[in-house]
């Protein structure tokens, strides 16, 4: 008995050894290490060659990334490669001999059955789910072919894992959906945008039509030009007035319309404005279609973007021919009237002097007082008439006077003495410094200075201190008159040197005709000097002129 169990144990050991050997052999066959076997049986040694698949194909099938299965008519797996056992997550020895259907979940059973059934007739393929051990389904493609084996027909199935493909497909689908969503969003956005553009275009069209209507119906000629100076549009009035066509103005030059005598100054100012970006303004003559020239006030304003860069200029030309004629007539009238007034005034002054110097009887004091008052009025009248005459002379280019070297410091001192006498209520602060010599006409320069002093007094009723200084300024001497009066805005400052210009200020209106600064400017320019003002409303003003030092 004991002997028996010992024998049995030995036998089991032997069988186990043989089983391991068989495993190794099968593995060797699979991997192509052997293709023939010598098996010892009762009849002696037998040579078995592996005929079912030659070595190359065996190795190939073993290395394939697809699963390979061979089944018989009953659906039992006769053979499978390692890849299939991995896909099914089942060891090789437990797959061979098992029905293929046992590796397929319930949901794919019918499909598998049908596929196998049909594939015995002809080659077939079908998507089928393979159970993998982890319980996860694996989408696979089963491709079936019948093969002839020694012992009958079998069905070979190549199983391709579609999960990567499926995942890619899924991702692709997802992307497609996202793409579709984005497309829909884009379309919506596009529609909104189109609607906005349509609306804006409509608005733009209306505002362009408005603009066109406006520009074509105003009395002025207008145009726009680029920062380079090239004019790129004119209104209808321009074409009507000049008689030029669109072709004529394609390469427009100012010489086409501006009077030859005004051209040089026009171009200088135009170029300056283009360079500096300052408003361009000039009075010049424009040729009409019939060749007649009319005076125009020519202005160009720059249009700037948020960065302050000029985008384009808007130019206008206003016909001022009638005003010019009126002005000329007025000048002519003033010239004649002041002349006519001067003669009786001179005799009136003479008679008054005669009365004042009447010696026969002592004049009663009250008459003397009247004579004094009449003298003051006559002086005022005379200075008014003189101003009017000066304006006429300037217009006619006949403001002439003798020039000599003179000490301006001294001249200022004399004027201040005079002013202190005329305006006893005012304090004139002046510290005469070193003598400054200039070339000029003493009477005319005195006229200028007195005009500045008179204005300083007139326009500073509430603060009666006027400060006068003479200072060297480079190669010039600058005479300044500073008051603490009402002051002037920038806009007013740019106009006060014009003829007859007076600031419209009902509160501070004083008598005057707006001639003083105009005449002063002419006199100083004739002396090759400059006149100017620094001021702020309510902060007083400093009027000054500069003359070249000898
Ligand atoms: P008028 O004083 O006779 O009106 P002017 O030619 O001397 O003429 O001056 C022109 C204008 O300039 C004045 O009407 C006044 O508005 C302004 N103005 C001149 N001087 C001063 C000043 N010192 N302060 C304020 N405004 C002044």
Tab-separated table of C-alpha atoms and ligand atoms in Angstrom, residues 451-452 455-456 458-459 483 486-488 496 498 501-503 510-518 541 543, ligand 1:
chain	number	residue	atom	x	y	z
A	451	UNK	CA	-1.217	154.249	-26.560
A	452	UNK	CA	-0.137	151.271	-24.417
A	455	UNK	CA	-4.977	151.371	-22.611
A	456	UNK	CA	-3.390	150.176	-19.359
A	458	UNK	CA	-8.495	152.528	-19.516
A	459	UNK	CA	-8.727	148.776	-18.881
A	483	UNK	CA	-1.426	146.581	-15.780
A	486	UNK	CA	-9.424	143.026	-16.911
A	487	UNK	CA	-6.999	141.041	-19.083
A	488	UNK	CA	-7.652	139.314	-22.412
A	496	UNK	CA	-6.743	143.169	-30.947
A	498	UNK	CA	-6.653	144.281	-36.220
A	501	UNK	CA	-11.304	145.547	-33.409
A	502	UNK	CA	-12.637	146.076	-29.908
A	503	UNK	CA	-13.418	143.407	-27.341
A	510	UNK	CA	-14.867	152.334	-22.558
A	511	UNK	CA	-14.668	154.890	-25.330
A	512	UNK	CA	-12.433	154.083	-28.264
A	513	UNK	CA	-12.500	153.075	-31.907
A	514	UNK	CA	-10.088	150.145	-31.951
A	515	UNK	CA	-7.391	151.981	-33.878
A	516	UNK	CA	-4.618	152.461	-31.300
A	517	UNK	CA	-3.098	148.960	-31.362
A	518	UNK	CA	-3.515	148.685	-35.121
A	541	UNK	CA	-2.026	142.322	-19.258
A	543	UNK	CA	1.790	144.747	-23.630
B	1	LIG	P1	-9.392	151.101	-28.247
B	1	LIG	O1	-8.709	151.051	-26.926
B	1	LIG	O2	-9.540	152.476	-28.767
B	1	LIG	O3	-10.640	150.335	-28.278
B	1	LIG	P2	-7.051	149.707	-29.197
B	1	LIG	O4	-6.657	149.334	-30.588
B	1	LIG	O5	-6.087	150.507	-28.419
B	1	LIG	O6	-8.459	150.399	-29.304
B	1	LIG	O7	-7.353	148.377	-28.431
B	1	LIG	C1	-8.142	147.394	-29.032
B	1	LIG	C2	-8.868	146.580	-27.982
B	1	LIG	O8	-7.917	145.831	-27.232
B	1	LIG	C3	-9.589	147.397	-26.953
B	1	LIG	O9	-10.873	147.721	-27.371
B	1	LIG	C4	-9.610	146.498	-25.735
B	1	LIG	O10	-10.698	145.638	-25.821
B	1	LIG	C5	-8.344	145.687	-25.883
B	1	LIG	N1	-7.262	146.168	-25.015
B	1	LIG	C6	-6.263	146.994	-25.356
B	1	LIG	N2	-5.444	147.207	-24.305
B	1	LIG	C7	-5.933	146.486	-23.270
B	1	LIG	C8	-5.517	146.264	-21.905
B	1	LIG	N3	-4.425	146.855	-21.391
B	1	LIG	N4	-6.276	145.455	-21.140
B	1	LIG	C9	-7.364	144.866	-21.634
B	1	LIG	N5	-7.806	145.016	-22.904
B	1	LIG	C10	-7.091	145.812	-23.719
